[in-house]
């Protein structure tokens, strides 16, 4: 478990820089607002205890907030997906699957990842956008914004996964 | 006691989750009030460093654009010089008053934008000037094309301004041709338009009319460009026009801005408190 810390820290820094310098810096349109940062929480090892998932989610969310100037909003959303992650993995994983140490696109498969990322990002962005706007006005605009942003986020996350996942299957357990 | 222990053992995850979420809600709520509360140092030194490092590199790609806008502004300022005006007044019995000094009211602090966004519900702009350079909270921010925003948070060397594209931002806008004024605020969707409120129906408004700042607040000097009327709607059951304004500032490409320092601000505010 200890051996997983450096790789996750590296991923944290990489995703944080990608988020603040690229995805939150390039303004495509008000409809598309991709967030790749939550991938950090989604790729933590399967065995991570749930209290640690929540604490890591919360503090990494605050870190992102610190750079984006949205104190509390990303922390709330990251905490939520950290809390929900174990339930979700239980639901979408077929019984009897052999687990790697952490989610890996070459082990779990692309379909599993699209479902996994799609659902978590939908929860994440729904919470974030509504908290950010602090209103339910423009409801359909918000729905469209959430939908497009989820699509875009998942697309970039998949690119990230294909680029940085190790193909070598490590058997632990 | 044993039951209590069992309860915590069973629900400690949910309790942890709820307490952390509550803390988040508290943080969000605290930072909602841009103007009243000194909200956590949004422009913090650490993130300021990261952004200005990045901006230092990306600035090179926009040098041509910055030059173009500076040249344009120079030309505009040159046109304002007394030398480039034709003096119509014929000096007959006119006393030229050399004793009355022009008292300076506004000074401008130049700043570079180190972070900018247009697609959030409240967009913040980070500037590389702070308290040590004379920037204070509640100062207006403008650029060559028009108004940009208002400083909301300052550290020693950096500051954060909420741009016009923020749901908390309001500015009073005045029609250049007839001096009617109303409140301008962002509609939250399109980064090039805002909506203008409180203009009564009897005011003659045409598409393309120019809006400038009123100079009523201590944020902006008078006659700073805001935008032009894009469309207007008149609804039978309302007393006011619904006006959409094309903002003159291009918020997608802010390079350099000016922070407005109103030297009469304290005096005007003391007048305010006298009246109350």
GROMACS .gro file of C-alpha atoms in nm:
model
  449
    1UNK     CA    1   0.000   0.000   0.000
    2UNK     CA    2   0.284   0.238   0.090
    3UNK     CA    3   0.431   0.185  -0.256
    4UNK     CA    4   0.120   0.347  -0.403
    5UNK     CA    5   0.182   0.685  -0.241
    6UNK     CA    6   0.445   0.828  -0.481
    7UNK     CA    7   0.253   0.738  -0.797
    8UNK     CA    8  -0.066   0.891  -0.656
    9UNK     CA    9   0.112   1.207  -0.547
   10UNK     CA   10   0.260   1.237  -0.894
   11UNK     CA   11  -0.084   1.191  -1.045
   12UNK     CA   12  -0.223   1.457  -0.811
   13UNK     CA   13   0.034   1.715  -0.923
   14UNK     CA   14  -0.007   1.628  -1.290
   15UNK     CA   15  -0.386   1.647  -1.282
   16UNK     CA   16  -0.382   1.966  -1.074
   17UNK     CA   17  -0.150   2.139  -1.320
   18UNK     CA   18  -0.349   2.010  -1.618
   19UNK     CA   19  -0.670   2.135  -1.458
   20UNK     CA   20  -0.561   2.484  -1.358
   21UNK     CA   21  -0.327   2.562  -1.646
   22UNK     CA   22  -0.515   2.400  -1.933
   23UNK     CA   23  -0.875   2.301  -1.868
   24UNK     CA   24  -0.973   2.591  -1.644
   25UNK     CA   25  -0.760   2.838  -1.833
   26UNK     CA   26  -0.876   2.780  -2.187
   27UNK     CA   27  -1.230   2.908  -2.214
   28UNK     CA   28  -1.410   2.720  -2.489
   29UNK     CA   29  -1.762   2.834  -2.422
   30UNK     CA   30  -1.994   2.878  -2.129
   31UNK     CA   31  -2.147   2.539  -2.208
   32UNK     CA   32  -1.834   2.328  -2.189
   33UNK     CA   33  -1.639   2.327  -1.864
   34UNK     CA   34  -1.435   2.010  -1.843
   35UNK     CA   35  -1.292   1.892  -1.511
   36UNK     CA   36  -1.028   1.618  -1.517
   37UNK     CA   37  -0.906   1.666  -1.162
   38UNK     CA   38  -1.155   1.424  -0.997
   39UNK     CA   39  -0.977   1.143  -1.182
   40UNK     CA   40  -0.722   1.157  -0.900
   41UNK     CA   41  -0.983   1.037  -0.650
   42UNK     CA   42  -1.127   0.786  -0.893
   43UNK     CA   43  -0.789   0.620  -0.946
   44UNK     CA   44  -0.696   0.574  -0.580
   45UNK     CA   45  -0.633   0.207  -0.492
   46UNK     CA   46  -0.939  -0.013  -0.442
   47UNK     CA   47  -0.825  -0.102  -0.091
   48UNK     CA   48  -0.816   0.258   0.031
   49UNK     CA   49  -1.019   0.278   0.353
   50UNK     CA   50  -1.334   0.481   0.317
   51UNK     CA   51  -1.246   0.742   0.578
   52UNK     CA   52  -0.919   0.801   0.394
   53UNK     CA   53  -1.101   0.833   0.059
   54UNK     CA   54  -1.316   1.104   0.208
   55UNK     CA   55  -1.029   1.290   0.373
   56UNK     CA   56  -0.817   1.273   0.058
   57UNK     CA   57  -1.115   1.380  -0.153
   58UNK     CA   58  -1.189   1.672   0.073
   59UNK     CA   59  -0.832   1.797   0.099
   60UNK     CA   60  -0.754   1.757  -0.271
   61UNK     CA   61  -1.076   1.942  -0.347
   62UNK     CA   62  -0.966   2.226  -0.120
   63UNK     CA   63  -0.632   2.232  -0.298
   64UNK     CA   64  -0.808   2.277  -0.632
   65UNK     CA   65  -1.029   2.544  -0.479
   66UNK     CA   66  -0.721   2.727  -0.357
   67UNK     CA   67  -0.602   2.767  -0.715
   68UNK     CA   68  -0.936   2.827  -0.881
   69UNK     CA   69  -1.067   3.069  -0.620
   70UNK     CA   70  -1.388   2.875  -0.554
   71UNK     CA   71  -1.331   2.796  -0.185
   72UNK     CA   72  -1.538   2.500  -0.069
   73UNK     CA   73  -1.718   2.413  -0.393
   74UNK     CA   74  -1.477   2.160  -0.538
   75UNK     CA   75  -1.407   2.030  -0.189
   76UNK     CA   76  -1.776   1.951  -0.143
   77UNK     CA   77  -1.799   1.776  -0.480
   78UNK     CA   78  -1.472   1.581  -0.439
   79UNK     CA   79  -1.579   1.472  -0.093
   80UNK     CA   80  -1.911   1.348  -0.231
   81UNK     CA   81  -1.754   1.132  -0.500
   82UNK     CA   82  -1.498   1.005  -0.248
   83UNK     CA   83  -1.788   0.899  -0.028
   84UNK     CA   84  -1.992   0.743  -0.309
   85UNK     CA   85  -1.703   0.570  -0.488
   86UNK     CA   86  -1.708   0.236  -0.298
   87UNK     CA   87  -2.086   0.197  -0.346
   88UNK     CA   88  -2.055   0.273  -0.714
   89UNK     CA   89  -1.768   0.030  -0.770
   90UNK     CA   90  -1.970  -0.239  -0.595
   91UNK     CA   91  -2.269  -0.178  -0.818
   92UNK     CA   92  -2.100  -0.161  -1.155
   93UNK     CA   93  -1.844  -0.439  -1.111
   94UNK     CA   94  -1.957  -0.791  -1.204
   95UNK     CA   95  -1.924  -1.048  -0.926
   96UNK     CA   96  -1.605  -1.249  -0.920
   97UNK     CA   97  -1.390  -0.992  -1.097
   98UNK     CA   98  -1.022  -1.000  -1.010
   99UNK     CA   99  -0.903  -0.663  -0.895
  100UNK     CA  100  -0.576  -0.493  -0.968
  101UNK     CA  101  -0.435  -0.271  -0.699
  102UNK     CA  102  -0.602   0.038  -0.841
  103UNK     CA  103  -0.848   0.094  -1.126
  104UNK     CA  104  -0.670   0.036  -1.455
  105UNK     CA  105  -0.826   0.086  -1.795
  106UNK     CA  106  -0.649  -0.217  -1.940
  107UNK     CA  107  -0.771  -0.440  -1.660
  108UNK     CA  108  -1.126  -0.313  -1.609
  109UNK     CA  109  -1.193  -0.236  -1.972
  110UNK     CA  110  -1.303   0.080  -2.149
  111UNK     CA  111  -1.677   0.020  -2.106
  112UNK     CA  112  -1.644  -0.017  -1.730
  113UNK     CA  113  -1.445   0.304  -1.717
  114UNK     CA  114  -1.689   0.500  -1.931
  115UNK     CA  115  -1.974   0.400  -1.698
  116UNK     CA  116  -1.762   0.467  -1.389
  117UNK     CA  117  -1.638   0.808  -1.505
  118UNK     CA  118  -1.971   0.905  -1.659
  119UNK     CA  119  -2.170   0.846  -1.340
  120UNK     CA  120  -1.919   1.006  -1.104
  121UNK     CA  121  -1.865   1.309  -1.327
  122UNK     CA  122  -2.239   1.355  -1.365
  123UNK     CA  123  -2.275   1.362  -0.984
  124UNK     CA  124  -1.970   1.582  -0.946
  125UNK     CA  125  -2.063   1.843  -1.204
  126UNK     CA  126  -2.431   1.852  -1.111
  127UNK     CA  127  -2.337   1.937  -0.754
  128UNK     CA  128  -2.062   2.178  -0.856
  129UNK     CA  129  -2.254   2.374  -1.120
  130UNK     CA  130  -2.565   2.414  -0.908
  131UNK     CA  131  -2.365   2.521  -0.603
  132UNK     CA  132  -2.165   2.760  -0.819
  133UNK     CA  133  -2.475   2.916  -0.972
  134UNK     CA  134  -2.657   2.902  -0.636
  135UNK     CA  135  -2.990   2.897  -0.817
  136UNK     CA  136  -3.218   2.667  -1.015
  137UNK     CA  137  -3.290   2.937  -1.270
  138UNK     CA  138  -3.182   2.858  -1.626
  139UNK     CA  139  -3.249   2.494  -1.550
  140UNK     CA  140  -3.226   2.368  -1.908
  141UNK     CA  141  -2.915   2.569  -1.975
  142UNK     CA  142  -2.763   2.401  -1.670
  143UNK     CA  143  -2.869   2.054  -1.784
  144UNK     CA  144  -2.715   2.108  -2.124
  145UNK     CA  145  -2.402   2.248  -1.961
  146UNK     CA  146  -2.374   1.947  -1.729
  147UNK     CA  147  -2.433   1.702  -2.012
  148UNK     CA  148  -2.174   1.857  -2.245
  149UNK     CA  149  -1.920   1.905  -1.967
  150UNK     CA  150  -1.955   1.542  -1.854
  151UNK     CA  151  -1.902   1.422  -2.211
  152UNK     CA  152  -1.600   1.643  -2.252
  153UNK     CA  153  -1.450   1.555  -1.911
  154UNK     CA  154  -1.487   1.181  -1.971
  155UNK     CA  155  -1.330   1.218  -2.314
  156UNK     CA  156  -1.021   1.394  -2.174
  157UNK     CA  157  -1.001   1.153  -1.881
  158UNK     CA  158  -0.998   0.858  -2.120
  159UNK     CA  159  -0.715   1.018  -2.314
  160UNK     CA  160  -0.528   1.063  -1.988
  161UNK     CA  161  -0.593   0.700  -1.892
  162UNK     CA  162  -0.475   0.562  -2.225
  163UNK     CA  163  -0.161   0.774  -2.206
  164UNK     CA  164  -0.061   0.705  -1.848
  165UNK     CA  165  -0.187   0.358  -1.757
  166UNK     CA  166   0.053   0.072  -1.729
  167UNK     CA  167  -0.029  -0.223  -1.951
  168UNK     CA  168   0.169  -0.470  -1.746
  169UNK     CA  169  -0.066  -0.670  -1.529
  170UNK     CA  170   0.053  -0.686  -1.175
  171UNK     CA  171  -0.106  -0.956  -0.966
  172UNK     CA  172  -0.139  -0.873  -0.604
  173UNK     CA  173  -0.372  -1.018  -0.352
  174UNK     CA  174  -2.246   0.397   2.666
  175UNK     CA  175  -2.197   0.075   2.478
  176UNK     CA  176  -2.486   0.163   2.251
  177UNK     CA  177  -2.336   0.501   2.178
  178UNK     CA  178  -2.008   0.334   2.093
  179UNK     CA  179  -2.187   0.090   1.865
  180UNK     CA  180  -2.366   0.380   1.699
  181UNK     CA  181  -2.043   0.562   1.624
  182UNK     CA  182  -1.880   0.243   1.503
  183UNK     CA  183  -2.165   0.188   1.265
  184UNK     CA  184  -2.219   0.538   1.135
  185UNK     CA  185  -1.880   0.702   1.170
  186UNK     CA  186  -1.835   0.717   0.792
  187UNK     CA  187  -2.166   0.890   0.740
  188UNK     CA  188  -2.094   1.123   1.030
  189UNK     CA  189  -1.751   1.207   0.892
  190UNK     CA  190  -1.904   1.269   0.551
  191UNK     CA  191  -2.177   1.493   0.687
  192UNK     CA  192  -1.945   1.694   0.910
  193UNK     CA  193  -1.698   1.758   0.626
  194UNK     CA  194  -1.983   1.854   0.390
  195UNK     CA  195  -2.114   2.093   0.653
  196UNK     CA  196  -1.772   2.248   0.675
  197UNK     CA  197  -1.772   2.293   0.294
  198UNK     CA  198  -2.112   2.458   0.305
  199UNK     CA  199  -1.981   2.691   0.574
  200UNK     CA  200  -1.679   2.782   0.359
  201UNK     CA  201  -1.896   2.840   0.052
  202UNK     CA  202  -2.143   3.049   0.248
  203UNK     CA  203  -1.865   3.260   0.399
  204UNK     CA  204  -1.722   3.338   0.060
  205UNK     CA  205  -2.052   3.420  -0.106
  206UNK     CA  206  -2.056   3.776   0.016
  207UNK     CA  207  -1.792   3.920  -0.206
  208UNK     CA  208  -1.822   4.270  -0.078
  209UNK     CA  209  -1.892   4.242   0.290
  210UNK     CA  210  -1.670   3.959   0.402
  211UNK     CA  211  -1.295   3.953   0.366
  212UNK     CA  212  -1.318   3.618   0.201
  213UNK     CA  213  -1.029   3.380   0.230
  214UNK     CA  214  -0.731   3.507   0.047
  215UNK     CA  215  -0.852   3.421  -0.295
  216UNK     CA  216  -0.553   3.583  -0.452
  217UNK     CA  217  -0.298   3.392  -0.258
  218UNK     CA  218   0.073   3.432  -0.304
  219UNK     CA  219   0.132   3.067  -0.392
  220UNK     CA  220  -0.123   3.035  -0.669
  221UNK     CA  221  -0.028   3.383  -0.788
  222UNK     CA  222   0.328   3.263  -0.843
  223UNK     CA  223   0.216   2.958  -1.040
  224UNK     CA  224  -0.012   3.163  -1.261
  225UNK     CA  225   0.234   3.443  -1.327
  226UNK     CA  226   0.501   3.187  -1.419
  227UNK     CA  227   0.263   3.031  -1.668
  228UNK     CA  228   0.145   3.369  -1.797
  229UNK     CA  229   0.506   3.474  -1.846
  230UNK     CA  230   0.540   3.200  -2.105
  231UNK     CA  231   0.203   3.235  -2.271
  232UNK     CA  232   0.236   3.614  -2.297
  233UNK     CA  233   0.480   3.572  -2.583
  234UNK     CA  234   0.209   3.429  -2.802
  235UNK     CA  235  -0.008   3.733  -2.755
  236UNK     CA  236   0.253   4.007  -2.790
  237UNK     CA  237   0.116   4.114  -3.125
  238UNK     CA  238  -0.237   4.150  -2.988
  239UNK     CA  239  -0.114   4.348  -2.688
  240UNK     CA  240   0.083   4.577  -2.915
  241UNK     CA  241  -0.216   4.632  -3.138
  242UNK     CA  242  -0.440   4.728  -2.850
  243UNK     CA  243  -0.173   4.955  -2.699
  244UNK     CA  244  -0.119   5.133  -3.030
  245UNK     CA  245  -0.492   5.179  -3.065
  246UNK     CA  246  -0.515   5.325  -2.719
  247UNK     CA  247  -0.221   5.555  -2.783
  248UNK     CA  248  -0.394   5.688  -3.091
  249UNK     CA  249  -0.709   5.745  -2.894
  250UNK     CA  250  -0.523   5.927  -2.618
  251UNK     CA  251  -0.331   6.133  -2.869
  252UNK     CA  252  -0.662   6.247  -3.010
  253UNK     CA  253  -0.758   6.371  -2.665
  254UNK     CA  254  -0.459   6.601  -2.640
  255UNK     CA  255  -0.531   6.969  -2.651
  256UNK     CA  256  -0.295   7.005  -2.945
  257UNK     CA  257  -0.502   6.781  -3.163
  258UNK     CA  258  -0.821   6.976  -3.106
  259UNK     CA  259  -0.947   7.266  -3.301
  260UNK     CA  260  -1.018   7.544  -3.054
  261UNK     CA  261  -1.353   7.690  -3.151
  262UNK     CA  262  -1.374   7.949  -2.877
  263UNK     CA  263  -1.277   8.295  -2.985
  264UNK     CA  264  -1.103   8.480  -2.707
  265UNK     CA  265  -1.303   8.793  -2.674
  266UNK     CA  266  -1.335   8.913  -2.320
  267UNK     CA  267  -1.258   8.566  -2.203
  268UNK     CA  268  -1.031   8.550  -1.906
  269UNK     CA  269  -0.798   8.257  -1.921
  270UNK     CA  270  -0.793   8.129  -1.570
  271UNK     CA  271  -0.446   8.008  -1.494
  272UNK     CA  272  -0.490   8.009  -1.118
  273UNK     CA  273  -0.752   7.733  -1.106
  274UNK     CA  274  -0.560   7.414  -1.091
  275UNK     CA  275  -0.692   7.096  -1.235
  276UNK     CA  276  -0.702   6.864  -0.942
  277UNK     CA  277  -0.629   6.509  -1.027
  278UNK     CA  278  -0.893   6.264  -0.912
  279UNK     CA  279  -0.806   5.930  -1.069
  280UNK     CA  280  -0.475   5.755  -1.106
  281UNK     CA  281  -0.427   5.422  -1.278
  282UNK     CA  282  -0.214   5.125  -1.178
  283UNK     CA  283  -0.121   4.901  -1.469
  284UNK     CA  284  -0.151   4.529  -1.405
  285UNK     CA  285  -0.109   4.211  -1.601
  286UNK     CA  286  -0.385   3.952  -1.597
  287UNK     CA  287  -0.236   3.625  -1.476
  288UNK     CA  288  -0.553   3.422  -1.463
  289UNK     CA  289  -0.883   3.476  -1.632
  290UNK     CA  290  -1.198   3.276  -1.689
  291UNK     CA  291  -1.528   3.343  -1.863
  292UNK     CA  292  -1.722   3.020  -1.826
  293UNK     CA  293  -1.799   3.004  -1.457
  294UNK     CA  294  -2.096   3.149  -1.275
  295UNK     CA  295  -1.873   3.406  -1.107
  296UNK     CA  296  -1.555   3.472  -1.294
  297UNK     CA  297  -1.245   3.591  -1.118
  298UNK     CA  298  -0.946   3.766  -1.271
  299UNK     CA  299  -0.611   3.743  -1.096
  300UNK     CA  300  -0.376   4.041  -1.133
  301UNK     CA  301  -0.004   4.063  -1.062
  302UNK     CA  302  -0.033   4.381  -0.856
  303UNK     CA  303  -0.118   4.393  -0.489
  304UNK     CA  304  -0.116   4.594  -0.172
  305UNK     CA  305   0.249   4.694  -0.206
  306UNK     CA  306   0.178   4.847  -0.547
  307UNK     CA  307  -0.121   5.041  -0.416
  308UNK     CA  308  -0.409   4.812  -0.508
  309UNK     CA  309  -0.691   4.804  -0.256
  310UNK     CA  310  -1.021   4.627  -0.229
  311UNK     CA  311  -1.319   4.782  -0.407
  312UNK     CA  312  -1.113   4.947  -0.677
  313UNK     CA  313  -1.244   4.936  -1.030
  314UNK     CA  314  -1.058   4.759  -1.311
  315UNK     CA  315  -1.073   4.880  -1.671
  316UNK     CA  316  -0.885   4.823  -1.993
  317UNK     CA  317  -0.852   5.006  -2.320
  318UNK     CA  318  -1.189   4.880  -2.442
  319UNK     CA  319  -1.406   4.930  -2.135
  320UNK     CA  320  -1.484   4.818  -1.785
  321UNK     CA  321  -1.345   4.488  -1.659
  322UNK     CA  322  -1.442   4.442  -1.296
  323UNK     CA  323  -1.379   4.521  -0.934
  324UNK     CA  324  -1.100   4.418  -0.697
  325UNK     CA  325  -1.232   4.188  -0.424
  326UNK     CA  326  -0.924   4.054  -0.255
  327UNK     CA  327  -0.565   4.168  -0.219
  328UNK     CA  328  -0.239   4.018  -0.100
  329UNK     CA  329   0.104   4.179  -0.092
  330UNK     CA  330   0.183   4.125  -0.459
  331UNK     CA  331  -0.133   3.989  -0.618
  332UNK     CA  332  -0.499   4.069  -0.626
  333UNK     CA  333  -0.822   3.909  -0.742
  334UNK     CA  334  -1.100   4.098  -0.914
  335UNK     CA  335  -1.447   3.976  -0.992
  336UNK     CA  336  -1.513   4.050  -1.354
  337UNK     CA  337  -1.830   4.198  -1.497
  338UNK     CA  338  -1.911   3.836  -1.574
  339UNK     CA  339  -2.006   3.758  -1.212
  340UNK     CA  340  -2.348   3.719  -1.073
  341UNK     CA  341  -2.254   3.947  -0.782
  342UNK     CA  342  -2.132   4.230  -1.002
  343UNK     CA  343  -2.349   4.535  -1.065
  344UNK     CA  344  -2.262   4.865  -1.220
  345UNK     CA  345  -2.474   5.165  -1.305
  346UNK     CA  346  -2.470   5.229  -1.678
  347UNK     CA  347  -2.569   5.551  -1.848
  348UNK     CA  348  -2.683   5.617  -2.202
  349UNK     CA  349  -2.429   5.848  -2.356
  350UNK     CA  350  -2.686   6.037  -2.560
  351UNK     CA  351  -2.949   6.117  -2.300
  352UNK     CA  352  -2.805   6.041  -1.955
  353UNK     CA  353  -3.073   5.792  -1.849
  354UNK     CA  354  -2.916   5.529  -1.630
  355UNK     CA  355  -2.989   5.178  -1.509
  356UNK     CA  356  -2.827   4.878  -1.349
  357UNK     CA  357  -2.615   4.647  -1.560
  358UNK     CA  358  -2.553   4.290  -1.458
  359UNK     CA  359  -2.444   3.970  -1.626
  360UNK     CA  360  -2.703   3.716  -1.732
  361UNK     CA  361  -2.473   3.424  -1.653
  362UNK     CA  362  -2.476   3.257  -1.993
  363UNK     CA  363  -2.304   3.445  -2.269
  364UNK     CA  364  -1.965   3.602  -2.204
  365UNK     CA  365  -2.020   3.882  -2.456
  366UNK     CA  366  -2.354   4.018  -2.335
  367UNK     CA  367  -2.512   4.153  -2.017
  368UNK     CA  368  -2.857   4.282  -1.935
  369UNK     CA  369  -2.957   4.632  -1.841
  370UNK     CA  370  -3.240   4.691  -1.595
  371UNK     CA  371  -3.444   4.980  -1.459
  372UNK     CA  372  -3.472   5.175  -1.783
  373UNK     CA  373  -3.834   5.303  -1.798
  374UNK     CA  374  -4.040   5.238  -2.108
  375UNK     CA  375  -4.062   5.601  -2.214
  376UNK     CA  376  -3.688   5.630  -2.269
  377UNK     CA  377  -3.608   5.634  -2.640
  378UNK     CA  378  -3.361   5.350  -2.688
  379UNK     CA  379  -3.232   5.230  -3.021
  380UNK     CA  380  -3.024   4.927  -3.106
  381UNK     CA  381  -2.661   5.034  -3.117
  382UNK     CA  382  -2.688   5.306  -2.852
  383UNK     CA  383  -2.372   5.348  -2.648
  384UNK     CA  384  -2.361   5.284  -2.274
  385UNK     CA  385  -2.092   5.433  -2.051
  386UNK     CA  386  -2.029   5.438  -1.679
  387UNK     CA  387  -2.228   5.688  -1.478
  388UNK     CA  388  -1.949   5.789  -1.242
  389UNK     CA  389  -2.189   5.761  -0.946
  390UNK     CA  390  -1.989   5.495  -0.771
  391UNK     CA  391  -1.627   5.536  -0.673
  392UNK     CA  392  -1.541   5.233  -0.885
  393UNK     CA  393  -1.508   5.385  -1.228
  394UNK     CA  394  -1.456   5.735  -1.363
  395UNK     CA  395  -1.735   5.885  -1.572
  396UNK     CA  396  -1.764   5.796  -1.939
  397UNK     CA  397  -1.578   5.468  -1.944
  398UNK     CA  398  -1.719   5.254  -2.222
  399UNK     CA  399  -1.943   4.963  -2.121
  400UNK     CA  400  -2.104   4.848  -2.444
  401UNK     CA  401  -2.377   4.898  -2.699
  402UNK     CA  402  -2.742   4.796  -2.703
  403UNK     CA  403  -2.782   4.463  -2.879
  404UNK     CA  404  -3.154   4.407  -2.851
  405UNK     CA  405  -3.448   4.538  -2.655
  406UNK     CA  406  -3.781   4.392  -2.554
  407UNK     CA  407  -4.091   4.574  -2.439
  408UNK     CA  408  -4.339   4.364  -2.249
  409UNK     CA  409  -4.692   4.487  -2.188
  410UNK     CA  410  -4.708   4.391  -1.821
  411UNK     CA  411  -4.380   4.546  -1.717
  412UNK     CA  412  -4.278   4.905  -1.659
  413UNK     CA  413  -3.919   4.865  -1.764
  414UNK     CA  414  -3.745   4.774  -2.085
  415UNK     CA  415  -3.552   4.451  -2.113
  416UNK     CA  416  -3.226   4.547  -2.275
  417UNK     CA  417  -2.941   4.320  -2.379
  418UNK     CA  418  -2.604   4.488  -2.404
  419UNK     CA  419  -2.305   4.385  -2.613
  420UNK     CA  420  -2.008   4.432  -2.380
  421UNK     CA  421  -1.726   4.630  -2.538
  422UNK     CA  422  -1.455   4.451  -2.341
  423UNK     CA  423  -1.353   4.118  -2.484
  424UNK     CA  424  -1.328   3.913  -2.167
  425UNK     CA  425  -1.179   3.618  -2.348
  426UNK     CA  426  -0.857   3.805  -2.421
  427UNK     CA  427  -0.757   4.029  -2.135
  428UNK     CA  428  -0.386   4.103  -2.136
  429UNK     CA  429  -0.315   4.421  -1.947
  430UNK     CA  430  -0.561   4.618  -1.739
  431UNK     CA  431  -0.568   4.936  -1.530
  432UNK     CA  432  -0.674   4.942  -1.169
  433UNK     CA  433  -0.856   5.266  -1.098
  434UNK     CA  434  -0.747   5.454  -0.789
  435UNK     CA  435  -1.003   5.715  -0.690
  436UNK     CA  436  -0.824   5.967  -0.470
  437UNK     CA  437  -1.149   6.130  -0.359
  438UNK     CA  438  -1.300   5.802  -0.249
  439UNK     CA  439  -1.248   5.849   0.124
  440UNK     CA  440  -1.390   6.200   0.109
  441UNK     CA  441  -1.701   6.087  -0.077
  442UNK     CA  442  -1.754   5.798   0.159
  443UNK     CA  443  -1.725   6.027   0.458
  444UNK     CA  444  -1.995   6.240   0.298
  445UNK     CA  445  -2.209   5.929   0.273
  446UNK     CA  446  -2.174   5.860   0.642
  447UNK     CA  447  -2.251   6.224   0.725
  448UNK     CA  448  -2.581   6.205   0.540
  449UNK     CA  449  -2.679   5.885   0.715
   0.00000   0.00000   0.00000
